[in-house]
Short mmCIF file of C-alpha atoms in Angstrom, two decimals:
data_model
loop_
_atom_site.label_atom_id
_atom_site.label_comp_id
_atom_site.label_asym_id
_atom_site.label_seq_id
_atom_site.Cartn_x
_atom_site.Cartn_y
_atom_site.Cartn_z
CA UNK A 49 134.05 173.84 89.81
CA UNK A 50 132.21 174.54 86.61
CA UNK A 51 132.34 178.15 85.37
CA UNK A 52 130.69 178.19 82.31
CA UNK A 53 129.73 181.63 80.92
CA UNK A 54 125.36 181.64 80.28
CA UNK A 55 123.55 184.33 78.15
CA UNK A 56 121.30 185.78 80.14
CA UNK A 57 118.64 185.29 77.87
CA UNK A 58 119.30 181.32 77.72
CA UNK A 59 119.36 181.65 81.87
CA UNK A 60 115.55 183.83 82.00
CA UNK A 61 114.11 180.93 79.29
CA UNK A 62 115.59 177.98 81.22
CA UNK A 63 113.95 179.52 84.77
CA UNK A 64 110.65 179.08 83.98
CA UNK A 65 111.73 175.53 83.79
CA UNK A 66 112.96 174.94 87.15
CA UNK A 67 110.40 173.66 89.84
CA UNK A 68 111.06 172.69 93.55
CA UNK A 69 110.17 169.17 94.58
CA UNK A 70 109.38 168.76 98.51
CA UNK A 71 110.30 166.33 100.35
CA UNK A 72 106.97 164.08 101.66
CA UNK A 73 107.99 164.20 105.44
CA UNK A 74 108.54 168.20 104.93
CA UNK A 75 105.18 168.45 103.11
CA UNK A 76 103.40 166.35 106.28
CA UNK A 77 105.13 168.56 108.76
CA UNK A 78 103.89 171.81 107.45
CA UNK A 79 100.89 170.63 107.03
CA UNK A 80 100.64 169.80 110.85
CA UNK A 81 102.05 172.74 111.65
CA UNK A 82 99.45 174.79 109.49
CA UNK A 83 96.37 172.96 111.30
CA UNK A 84 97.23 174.45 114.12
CA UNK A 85 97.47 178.08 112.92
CA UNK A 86 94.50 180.62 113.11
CA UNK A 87 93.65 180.77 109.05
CA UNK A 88 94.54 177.53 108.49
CA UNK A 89 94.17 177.03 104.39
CA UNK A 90 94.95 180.32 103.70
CA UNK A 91 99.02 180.65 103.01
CA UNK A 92 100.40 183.58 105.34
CA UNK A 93 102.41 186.66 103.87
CA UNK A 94 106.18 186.35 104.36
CA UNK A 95 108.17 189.19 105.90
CA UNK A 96 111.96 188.07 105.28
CA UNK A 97 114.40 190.19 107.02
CA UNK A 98 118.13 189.93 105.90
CA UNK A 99 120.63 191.87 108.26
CA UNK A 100 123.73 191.53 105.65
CA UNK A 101 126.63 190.84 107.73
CA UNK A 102 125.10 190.74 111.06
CA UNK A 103 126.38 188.00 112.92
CA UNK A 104 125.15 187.55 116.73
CA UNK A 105 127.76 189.95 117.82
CA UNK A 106 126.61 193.01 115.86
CA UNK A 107 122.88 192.29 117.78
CA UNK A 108 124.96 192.39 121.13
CA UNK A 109 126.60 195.68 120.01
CA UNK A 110 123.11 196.96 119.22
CA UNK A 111 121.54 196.16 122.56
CA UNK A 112 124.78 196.99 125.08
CA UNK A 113 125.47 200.28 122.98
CA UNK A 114 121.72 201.60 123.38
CA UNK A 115 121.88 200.18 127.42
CA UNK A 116 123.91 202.12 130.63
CA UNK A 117 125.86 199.12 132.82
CA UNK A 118 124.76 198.31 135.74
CA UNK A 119 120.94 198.84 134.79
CA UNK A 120 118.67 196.09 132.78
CA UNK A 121 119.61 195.74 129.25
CA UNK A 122 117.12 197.35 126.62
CA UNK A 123 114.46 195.32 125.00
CA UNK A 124 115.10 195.04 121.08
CA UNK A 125 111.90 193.23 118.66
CA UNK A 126 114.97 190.58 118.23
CA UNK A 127 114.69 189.42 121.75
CA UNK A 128 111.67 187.56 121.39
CA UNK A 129 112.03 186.18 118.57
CA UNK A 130 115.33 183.35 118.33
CA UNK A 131 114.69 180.30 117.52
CA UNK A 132 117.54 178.90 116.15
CA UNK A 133 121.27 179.70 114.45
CA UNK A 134 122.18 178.74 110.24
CA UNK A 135 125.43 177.73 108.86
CA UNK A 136 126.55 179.84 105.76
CA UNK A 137 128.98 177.81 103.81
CA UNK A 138 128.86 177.98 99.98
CA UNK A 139 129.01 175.40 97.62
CA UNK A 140 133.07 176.53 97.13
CA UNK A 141 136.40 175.63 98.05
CA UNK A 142 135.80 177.46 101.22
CA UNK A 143 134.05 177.43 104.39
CA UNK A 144 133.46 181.70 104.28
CA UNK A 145 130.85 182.98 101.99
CA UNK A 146 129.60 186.24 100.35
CA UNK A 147 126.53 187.63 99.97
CA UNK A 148 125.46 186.49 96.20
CA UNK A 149 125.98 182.55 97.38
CA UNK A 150 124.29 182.51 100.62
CA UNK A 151 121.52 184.99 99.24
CA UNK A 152 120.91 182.18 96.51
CA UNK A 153 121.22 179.88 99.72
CA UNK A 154 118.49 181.90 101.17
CA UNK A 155 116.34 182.46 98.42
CA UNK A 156 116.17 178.81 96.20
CA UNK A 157 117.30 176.63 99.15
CA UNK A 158 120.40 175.17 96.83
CA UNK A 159 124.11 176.34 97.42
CA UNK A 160 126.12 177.54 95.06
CA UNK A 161 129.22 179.35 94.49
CA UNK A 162 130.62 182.88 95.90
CA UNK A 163 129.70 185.04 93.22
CA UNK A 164 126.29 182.90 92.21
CA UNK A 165 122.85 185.48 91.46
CA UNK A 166 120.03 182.80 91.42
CA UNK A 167 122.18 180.06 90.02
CA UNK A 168 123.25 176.42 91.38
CA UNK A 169 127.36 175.41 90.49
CA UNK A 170 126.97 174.50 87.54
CA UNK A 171 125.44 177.81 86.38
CA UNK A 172 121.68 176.54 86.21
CA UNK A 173 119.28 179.08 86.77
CA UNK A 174 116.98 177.87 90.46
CA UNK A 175 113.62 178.96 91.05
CA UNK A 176 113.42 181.31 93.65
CA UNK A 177 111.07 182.25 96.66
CA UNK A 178 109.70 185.40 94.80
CA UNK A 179 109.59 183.60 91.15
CA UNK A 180 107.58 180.68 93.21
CA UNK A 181 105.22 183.27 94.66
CA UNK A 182 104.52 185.07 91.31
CA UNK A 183 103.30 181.91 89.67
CA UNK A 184 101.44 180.76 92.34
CA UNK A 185 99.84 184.23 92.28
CA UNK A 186 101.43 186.25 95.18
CA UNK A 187 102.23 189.56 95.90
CA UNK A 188 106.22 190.05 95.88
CA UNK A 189 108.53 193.07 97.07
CA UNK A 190 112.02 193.83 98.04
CA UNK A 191 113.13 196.57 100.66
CA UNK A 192 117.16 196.93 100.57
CA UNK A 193 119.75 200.07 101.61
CA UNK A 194 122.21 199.17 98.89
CA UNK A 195 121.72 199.33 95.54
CA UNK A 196 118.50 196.81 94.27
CA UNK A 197 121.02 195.48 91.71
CA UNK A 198 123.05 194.30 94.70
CA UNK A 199 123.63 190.78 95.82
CA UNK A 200 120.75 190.15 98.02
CA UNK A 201 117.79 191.47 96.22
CA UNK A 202 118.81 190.38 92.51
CA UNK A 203 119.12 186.70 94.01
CA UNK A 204 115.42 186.73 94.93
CA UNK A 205 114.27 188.27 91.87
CA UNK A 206 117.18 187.13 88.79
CA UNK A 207 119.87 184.83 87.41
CA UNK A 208 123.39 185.64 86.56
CA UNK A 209 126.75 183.86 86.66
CA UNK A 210 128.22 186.87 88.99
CA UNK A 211 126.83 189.08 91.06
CA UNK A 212 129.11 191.87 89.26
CA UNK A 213 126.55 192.34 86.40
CA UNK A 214 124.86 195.25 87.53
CA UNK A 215 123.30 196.82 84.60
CA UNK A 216 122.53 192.74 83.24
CA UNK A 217 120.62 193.27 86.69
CA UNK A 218 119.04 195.90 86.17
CA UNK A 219 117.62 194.82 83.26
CA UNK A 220 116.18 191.74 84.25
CA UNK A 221 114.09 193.44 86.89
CA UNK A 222 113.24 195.83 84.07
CA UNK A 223 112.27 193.05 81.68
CA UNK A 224 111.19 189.77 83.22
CA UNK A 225 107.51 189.33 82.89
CA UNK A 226 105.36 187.06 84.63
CA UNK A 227 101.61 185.88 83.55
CA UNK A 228 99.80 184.49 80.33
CA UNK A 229 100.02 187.60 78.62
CA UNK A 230 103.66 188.72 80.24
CA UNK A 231 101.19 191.38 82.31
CA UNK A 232 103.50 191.11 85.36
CA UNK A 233 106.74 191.95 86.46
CA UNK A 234 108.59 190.02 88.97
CA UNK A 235 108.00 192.48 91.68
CA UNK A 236 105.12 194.52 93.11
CA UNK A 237 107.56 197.03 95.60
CA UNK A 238 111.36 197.47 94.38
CA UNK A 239 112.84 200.36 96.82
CA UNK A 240 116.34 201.10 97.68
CA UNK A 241 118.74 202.62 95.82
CA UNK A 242 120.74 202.21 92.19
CA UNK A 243 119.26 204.79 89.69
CA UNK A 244 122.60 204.61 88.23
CA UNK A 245 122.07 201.11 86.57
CA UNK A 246 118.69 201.66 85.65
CA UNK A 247 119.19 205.27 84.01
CA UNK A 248 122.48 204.36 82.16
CA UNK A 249 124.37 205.96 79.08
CA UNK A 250 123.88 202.87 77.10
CA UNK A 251 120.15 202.62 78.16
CA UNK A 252 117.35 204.33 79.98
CA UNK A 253 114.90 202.03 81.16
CA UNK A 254 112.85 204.62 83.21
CA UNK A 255 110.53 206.26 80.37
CA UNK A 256 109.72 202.44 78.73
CA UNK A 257 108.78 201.48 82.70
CA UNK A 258 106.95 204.29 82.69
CA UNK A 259 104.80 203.93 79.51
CA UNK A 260 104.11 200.53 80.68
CA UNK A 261 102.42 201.49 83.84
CA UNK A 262 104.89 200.82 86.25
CA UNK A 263 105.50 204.17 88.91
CA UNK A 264 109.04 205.18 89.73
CA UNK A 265 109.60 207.50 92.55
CA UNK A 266 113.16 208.96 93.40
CA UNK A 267 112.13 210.98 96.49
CA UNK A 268 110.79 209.80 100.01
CA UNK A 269 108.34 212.23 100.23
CA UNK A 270 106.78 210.92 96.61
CA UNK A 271 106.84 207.75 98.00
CA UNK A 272 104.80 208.59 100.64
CA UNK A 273 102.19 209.55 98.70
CA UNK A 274 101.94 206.70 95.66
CA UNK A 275 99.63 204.47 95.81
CA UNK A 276 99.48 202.25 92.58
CA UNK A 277 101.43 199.37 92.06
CA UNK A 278 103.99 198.00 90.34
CA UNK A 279 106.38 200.88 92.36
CA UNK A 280 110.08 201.06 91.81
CA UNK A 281 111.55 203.30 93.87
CA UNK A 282 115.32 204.15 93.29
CA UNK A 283 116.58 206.77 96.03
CA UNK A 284 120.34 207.11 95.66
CA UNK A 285 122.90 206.36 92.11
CA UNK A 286 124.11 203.59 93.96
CA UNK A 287 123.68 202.71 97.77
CA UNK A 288 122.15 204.77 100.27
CA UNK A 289 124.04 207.17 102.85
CA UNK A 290 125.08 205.45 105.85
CA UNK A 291 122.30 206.18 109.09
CA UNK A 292 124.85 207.37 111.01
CA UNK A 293 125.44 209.87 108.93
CA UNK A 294 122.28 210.92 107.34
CA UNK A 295 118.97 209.67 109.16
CA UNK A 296 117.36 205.85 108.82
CA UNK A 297 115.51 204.90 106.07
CA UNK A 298 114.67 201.22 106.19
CA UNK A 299 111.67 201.77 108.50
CA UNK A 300 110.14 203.96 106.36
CA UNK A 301 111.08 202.06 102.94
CA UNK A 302 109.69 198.69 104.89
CA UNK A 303 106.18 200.85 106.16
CA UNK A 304 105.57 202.30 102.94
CA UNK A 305 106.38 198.88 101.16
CA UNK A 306 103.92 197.08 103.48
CA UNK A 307 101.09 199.64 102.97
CA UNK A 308 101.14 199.43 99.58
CA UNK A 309 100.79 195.61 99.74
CA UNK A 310 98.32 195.45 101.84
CA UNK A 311 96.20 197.90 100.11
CA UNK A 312 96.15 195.46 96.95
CA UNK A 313 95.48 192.31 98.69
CA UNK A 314 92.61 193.93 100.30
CA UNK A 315 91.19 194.55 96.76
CA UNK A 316 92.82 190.73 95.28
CA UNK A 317 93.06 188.56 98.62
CA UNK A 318 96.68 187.75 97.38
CA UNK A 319 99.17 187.05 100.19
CA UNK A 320 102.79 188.45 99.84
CA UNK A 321 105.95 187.99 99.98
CA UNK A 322 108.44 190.67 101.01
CA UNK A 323 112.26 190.56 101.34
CA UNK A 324 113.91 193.48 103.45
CA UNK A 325 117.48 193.92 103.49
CA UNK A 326 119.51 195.86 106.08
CA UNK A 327 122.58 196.27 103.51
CA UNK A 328 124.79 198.37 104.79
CA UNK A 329 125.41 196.75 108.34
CA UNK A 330 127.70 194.61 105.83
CA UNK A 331 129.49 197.89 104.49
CA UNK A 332 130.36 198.90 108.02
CA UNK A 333 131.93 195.33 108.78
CA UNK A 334 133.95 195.61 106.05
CA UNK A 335 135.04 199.14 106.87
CA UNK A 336 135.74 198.27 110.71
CA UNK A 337 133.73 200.65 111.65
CA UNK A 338 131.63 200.53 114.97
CA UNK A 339 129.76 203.65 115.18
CA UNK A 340 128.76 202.86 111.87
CA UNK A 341 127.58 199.42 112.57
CA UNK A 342 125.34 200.02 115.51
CA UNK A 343 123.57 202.73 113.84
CA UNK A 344 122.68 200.53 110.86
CA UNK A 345 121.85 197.62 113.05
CA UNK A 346 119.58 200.49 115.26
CA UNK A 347 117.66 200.75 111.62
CA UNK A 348 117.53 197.20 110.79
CA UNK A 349 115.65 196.74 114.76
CA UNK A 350 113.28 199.49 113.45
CA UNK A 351 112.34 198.10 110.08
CA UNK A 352 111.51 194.34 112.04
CA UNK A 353 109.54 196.80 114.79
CA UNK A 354 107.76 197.73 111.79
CA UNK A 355 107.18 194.08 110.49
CA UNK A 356 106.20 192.96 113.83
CA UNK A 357 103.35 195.70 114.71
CA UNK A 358 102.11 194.76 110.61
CA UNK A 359 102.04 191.01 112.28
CA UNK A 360 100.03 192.23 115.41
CA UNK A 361 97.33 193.37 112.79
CA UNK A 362 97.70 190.87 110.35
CA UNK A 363 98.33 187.61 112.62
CA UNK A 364 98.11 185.32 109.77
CA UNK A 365 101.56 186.83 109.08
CA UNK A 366 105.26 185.17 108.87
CA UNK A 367 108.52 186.94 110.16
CA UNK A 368 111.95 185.40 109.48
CA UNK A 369 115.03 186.94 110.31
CA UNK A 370 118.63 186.06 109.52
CA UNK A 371 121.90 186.97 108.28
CA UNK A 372 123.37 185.83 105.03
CA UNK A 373 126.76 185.81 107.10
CA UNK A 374 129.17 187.76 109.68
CA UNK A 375 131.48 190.47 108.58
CA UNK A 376 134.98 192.05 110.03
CA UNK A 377 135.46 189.11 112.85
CA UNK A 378 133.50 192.36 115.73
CA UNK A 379 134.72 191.66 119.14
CA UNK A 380 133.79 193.51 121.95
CA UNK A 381 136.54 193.65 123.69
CA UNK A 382 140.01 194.14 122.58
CA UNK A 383 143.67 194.99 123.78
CA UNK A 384 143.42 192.34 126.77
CA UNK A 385 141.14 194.50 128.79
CA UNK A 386 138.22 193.79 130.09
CA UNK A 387 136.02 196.74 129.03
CA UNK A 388 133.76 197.67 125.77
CA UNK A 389 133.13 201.61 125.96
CA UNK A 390 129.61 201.39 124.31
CA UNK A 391 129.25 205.40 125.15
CA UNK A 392 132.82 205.99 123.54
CA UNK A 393 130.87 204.51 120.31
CA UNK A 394 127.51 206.40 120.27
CA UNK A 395 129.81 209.46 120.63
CA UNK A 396 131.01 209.16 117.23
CA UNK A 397 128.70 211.16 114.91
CA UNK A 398 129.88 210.21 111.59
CA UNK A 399 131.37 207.39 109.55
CA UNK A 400 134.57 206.56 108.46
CA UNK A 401 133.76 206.91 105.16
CA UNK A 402 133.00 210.87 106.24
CA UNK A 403 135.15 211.47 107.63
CA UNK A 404 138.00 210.08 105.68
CA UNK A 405 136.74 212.33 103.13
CA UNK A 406 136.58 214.94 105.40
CA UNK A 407 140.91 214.31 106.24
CA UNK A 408 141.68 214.14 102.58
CA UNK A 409 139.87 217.71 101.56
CA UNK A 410 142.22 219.49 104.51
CA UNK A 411 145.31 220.29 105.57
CA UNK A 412 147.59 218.11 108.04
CA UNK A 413 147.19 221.10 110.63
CA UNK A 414 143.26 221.73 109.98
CA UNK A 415 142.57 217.79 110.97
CA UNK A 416 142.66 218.07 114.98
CA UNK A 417 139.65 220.41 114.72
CA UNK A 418 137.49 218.53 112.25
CA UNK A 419 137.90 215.58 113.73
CA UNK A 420 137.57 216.26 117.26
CA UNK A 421 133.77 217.31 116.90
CA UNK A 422 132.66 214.17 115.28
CA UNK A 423 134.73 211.39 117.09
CA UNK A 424 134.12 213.07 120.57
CA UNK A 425 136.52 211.09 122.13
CA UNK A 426 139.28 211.78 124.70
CA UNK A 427 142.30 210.86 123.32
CA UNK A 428 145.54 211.75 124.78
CA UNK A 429 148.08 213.90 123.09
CA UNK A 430 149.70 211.01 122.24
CA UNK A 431 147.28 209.19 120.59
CA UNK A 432 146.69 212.58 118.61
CA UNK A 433 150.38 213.13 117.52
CA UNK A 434 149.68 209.07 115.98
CA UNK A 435 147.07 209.79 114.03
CA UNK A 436 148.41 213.18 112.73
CA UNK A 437 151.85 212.01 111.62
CA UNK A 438 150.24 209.00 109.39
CA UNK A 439 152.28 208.32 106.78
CA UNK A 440 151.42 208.98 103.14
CA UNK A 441 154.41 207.74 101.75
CA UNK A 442 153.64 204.85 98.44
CA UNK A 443 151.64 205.36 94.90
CA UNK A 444 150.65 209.02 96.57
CA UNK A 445 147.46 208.32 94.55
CA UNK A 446 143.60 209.53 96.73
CA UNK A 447 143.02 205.81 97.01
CA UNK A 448 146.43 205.27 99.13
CA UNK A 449 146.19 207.98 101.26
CA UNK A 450 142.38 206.91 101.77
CA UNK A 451 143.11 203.79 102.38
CA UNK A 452 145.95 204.75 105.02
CA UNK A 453 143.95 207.37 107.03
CA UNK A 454 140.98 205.10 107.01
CA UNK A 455 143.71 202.29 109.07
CA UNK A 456 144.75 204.77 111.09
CA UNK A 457 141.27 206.03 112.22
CA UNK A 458 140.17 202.11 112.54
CA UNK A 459 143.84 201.54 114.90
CA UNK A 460 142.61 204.60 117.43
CA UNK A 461 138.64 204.20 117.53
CA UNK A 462 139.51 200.27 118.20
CA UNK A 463 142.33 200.92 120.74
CA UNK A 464 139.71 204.11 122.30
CA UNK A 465 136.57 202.39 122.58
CA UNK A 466 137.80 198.53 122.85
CA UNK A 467 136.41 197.44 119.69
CA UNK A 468 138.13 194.15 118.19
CA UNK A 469 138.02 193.22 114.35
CA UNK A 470 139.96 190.04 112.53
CA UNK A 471 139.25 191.17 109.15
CA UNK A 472 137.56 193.49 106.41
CA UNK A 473 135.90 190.33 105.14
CA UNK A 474 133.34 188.09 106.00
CA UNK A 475 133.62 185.28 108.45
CA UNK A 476 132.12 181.75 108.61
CA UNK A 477 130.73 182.19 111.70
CA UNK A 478 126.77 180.73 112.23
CA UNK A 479 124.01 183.63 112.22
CA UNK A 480 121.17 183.83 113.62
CA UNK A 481 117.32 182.80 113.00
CA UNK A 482 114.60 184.20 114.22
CA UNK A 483 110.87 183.80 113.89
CA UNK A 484 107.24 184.51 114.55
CA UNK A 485 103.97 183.58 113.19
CA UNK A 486 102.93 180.78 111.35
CA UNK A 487 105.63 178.04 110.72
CA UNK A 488 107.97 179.74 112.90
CA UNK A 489 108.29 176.12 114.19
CA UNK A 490 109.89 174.76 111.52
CA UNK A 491 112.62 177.18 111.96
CA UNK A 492 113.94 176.16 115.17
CA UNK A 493 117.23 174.89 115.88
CA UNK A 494 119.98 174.24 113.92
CA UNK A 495 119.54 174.77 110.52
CA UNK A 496 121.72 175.47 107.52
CA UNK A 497 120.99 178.48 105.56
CA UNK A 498 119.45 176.40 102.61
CA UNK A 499 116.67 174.91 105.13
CA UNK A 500 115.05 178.42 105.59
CA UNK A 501 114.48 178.51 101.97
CA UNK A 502 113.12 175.10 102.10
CA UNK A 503 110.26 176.34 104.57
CA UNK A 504 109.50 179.26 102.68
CA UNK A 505 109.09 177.44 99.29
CA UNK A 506 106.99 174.83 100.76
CA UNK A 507 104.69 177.73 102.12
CA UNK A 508 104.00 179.40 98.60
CA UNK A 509 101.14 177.61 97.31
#
C-alpha cells in the first residue's frame, strides 16, 4: 500500500477539490424515501452517535448489568431503534480495524488504511460529512469524551496521513476556514477534551481563536451558560476521566451542544449536523475492564436519550447509531460456567486505571484495605494471597509494575465476576446500526460501514 508522506497544507488545498458523486438508483431511493417524510424538501438535522468500541456485546452488558434475573430486562433508547449490523474492515492487509480507518469509513464513505484521518489509500484527502454540510450551508458540531484531536472527531472535520498528529490536528480545526470570505470554521460546537494540543509550548492557539470571535470554555458550568457560536469547549489536557470514576458527561456535552444549535437555526433555518462520540467505551475494551465499560456505555444510552427526546420535538430529525468497531473480544461468560455476575460488576466503584494508581502509591501490606472498598467483591483468601504476591520482578520501571498489577487485577475481576476478554485490541466483529427519523430506511440491514456514510452524504443538500 502507498504511504506517501502529504504536507498538510497540500492535503487542506486539495480538499476543497474533492466532491461525492451519487449513485442514480441511490439518488431515486432517497428521494422516495423523503416523499414520504413529514417536511419533505427540507433536509433533516443529523444526530450521529459513535459508541467507539461498542460491539453488540458491550449493549448486552449495559442492559443485563442495570437488570435483576429473573425479572423483565430494562428498556434502553437502543432497543427501539436496530435496524441493521455494518462490517468494519479497512482498506489494509487485515480484516480488524482502528478507529482513524473506519471513522474515515464513517465519515467520507471510502475505506482507507488503519491509521487514515480523512484520507483514501493513497493519501488523498475525501470530502467528509461535516466539510459537505458546511458548503452546502449547514450547521456542524462534534461531541466526543476523548480528546477532539482524537481519531473519530478529526476524521469528520480534517486530513492527515496518521491519526498520531495531534497538534497538526489541532491546528486544522484551529485554521480551516469555510465561506467566500474564509468567515467560517469547520465547526459550530467542538466539546470534549484536549487543551493540551491546542494550548501548546510551540503554539497557543486560544488568544488568536479568541480575537477572532470564536468562545472557548474550559469549565461545564461556563458552558452552561454560553450562548454564541462558534464554541470550542476543551474540558480536560487530554481525554476526559472515566464515568465510573468521576460522574457522566456526554449527556450534558450532547444537551448543551444541541441547544446551542438549535438556537441558531431558529434565527438562520440551517439544519445541522452533529457527531457524538462515546470515546472512552473503547479505552475500557482495551483495558479489560468491565466496570469501566458499562458505566461508559450507561453514558453513551444517556447522550442518545438526549438525542431522541431533541427528535420528539424536532421530528424532522435523523438519529444514527453505530460503532466504528468492537474492542477486547467481551464475553459474558467465562471459565466454563454458566453464570455472568452483573451485580459483582456494578460493585466495582472505580477503574482500573484508579486503582492501579492507587496499588503503585502504597505499600504491599496497605493494598488489602484500599482495594477492598472499591472492588467490593468477595474474594477468598486465596484469591487475595494471588493478587498480593504479584510479581514485580523485570525492567522494575512504573510502567512494568503498572502493567503487571493492571493483569493481575484483570485475571481476578474476570475469574470473580465471569467476565471473558480475547484481547486488548480491537476485533473484526460486525457492530451495530441503529436508526430513527427520516431515512432511517435506508439503513436497514446489512450494510458495510462505508454505506452509512453514503446515506448521510446524499442527505446534505
Amino acid at each position: 500500500m502507498l504511504r506517501r508522506t502529504l504536507l498538510v497544507s497540500a492535503m487542506a488545498v486539495a480538499v476543497t477539490a474533492c466532491s461525492q458523486t451519487p449513485a442514480p438508483s441511490t439518488n431515486a431511493t432517497l428521494a422516495t424515501a423523503e416523499s414520504k417524510v413529514a417536511g419533505a424538501g427540507s433536509a433533516p438535522n443529523i444526530i450521529f452517535l459513535i459508541g467507539d468500541g461498542t460491539g453488540f456485546e458491550f449493549i448486552s452488558a449495559y442492559r443485563y448489568a442495570h437488570s435483576e434475573i429473573g425479572q423483565p430486562l430494562i428498556e434502553t433508547p437502543f432497543d427501539d431503534m436496530l435496524v441493521g449490523a455494518a462490517t468494519t474492515y479497512p482498506d489494509d492487509d487485515t480484516w480488524v480495524t482502528d478507529s482513524a480507518a473506519s471513522a474515515t469509513a464513517l465519515a467520507t464513505g471510502v475505506k482507507s488504511y488503519n491509521g487514515a484521518i480523512g484520507v483514501d489509500s493513497q493519501q488523498h484527502p475525501q470530502q467528509t460529512l461535516m466539510e459537505k454540510a458546511r458548503e452546502h450551508g449547514w450547521l456542524t458540531g462534534a461531541v466526543s469524551t476523548s480528546q477532539v484531536t482524537h481519531a473519530t472527531p478529526a476524521s469528520f472535520f480534517t486530513h492527515h496521513p496518521s491519526r498520531s498528529m495531534y497538534n497538526a490536528i489541532a491546528d486544522s480545526f484551529a485554521s480551516t476556514k469555510f465561506g467566500a470570505q474564509d468567515e467560517l470554521w469547520s465547526f459550530d460546537v467542538l466539546l470534549g477534551g484536549g487543551m493540551s494540543y491546542f494550548k501548546r509550548d510551540d503554539k497557543d492557539w486560544l488568544p488568536e481563536l479568541r480575537a477572532q470571535g470564536m468562545t472557548i470554555v474550559d469549565d461545564y458550568q461556563a458552558l452552561e451558560a454560553t450562548e454564541q457560536l462558534p464554541v470550542l469547549g476543551l474540558f480536560a489536557p487530554v481525554a476526559l476521566p472515566y464515568t465510573v470514576d468521576d460522574q457522566p458527561r456526554l449527556a450534558q456535552l450532547t444537551r448543551n451542544a444541541l441547544r446551542l444549535l438549535t438556537a441558531k437555526q431558529d434565527k438562520s433555518g440551517q439544519p445541522f449536523a452533529l457527531m457524538i462520540e462515546g470515546s472512552k467505551i473503547d479505552w475500557c475494551g482495551h483495558a479489560n475492564d468491565i466496570a469501566c465499560a458499562v458505566h461508559e456505555v450507561g453514558d453513551f444510552a444517556a447522550a442518545l436519550q438526549v438525542a431522541k427526546d431533541y427528535q420528539a420535538q424536532h421530528p424532522n430529525t435523523l438519529i444514527v447509531v453505530t460503532a466504528d468497531h468492537s474492542t477486547g473480544g467481551l464475553t459474558l461468560g467465562q471459565g466454563g460456567e454458566y453464570a455472568w455476575y452483573s451485580e459483582r460488576v456494578m460493585a466495582i466503584e472505580n477503574s482500573l486505571e484508579v486503582l492501579v494508581g492507587g496499588l503503585l502509591e502504597r505499600s504491599r501490606d496497605e493494598w488489602r484495605d484500599y482495594l477492598a472498598p472499591r472492588l467490593n467483591l468477595a474474594l477468598t483468601e486465596q484469591q487475595w494471597q494471588q493478587l498480593l504476591a504479584t510479581e514485580m520482578s523485570g525492567s522494575g520501571d512504573r510502567k512494568d509494575h503498572e502493567k503487571r498489577i493492571h493483569q493481575a487485577l484483570v485475571a481476578l475481576i474476570s475469574e470473580v465476576t465471569r467476565t471473558g476478554w480475547t484481547t486488548s485490541g480491537h476485533t473484526a466483529v460486525d457492530v451495530p446500526i441503529m436508526a430513527s427519523g427520516p431515512y432511517a430506511e435506508q439503513l436497514r440491514g446489512y450494510k458495510d460501514n462505508t454505506d452509512i456514510a453514503k446515506v448521510l452524504l446524499q442527505i446534505v443538500r
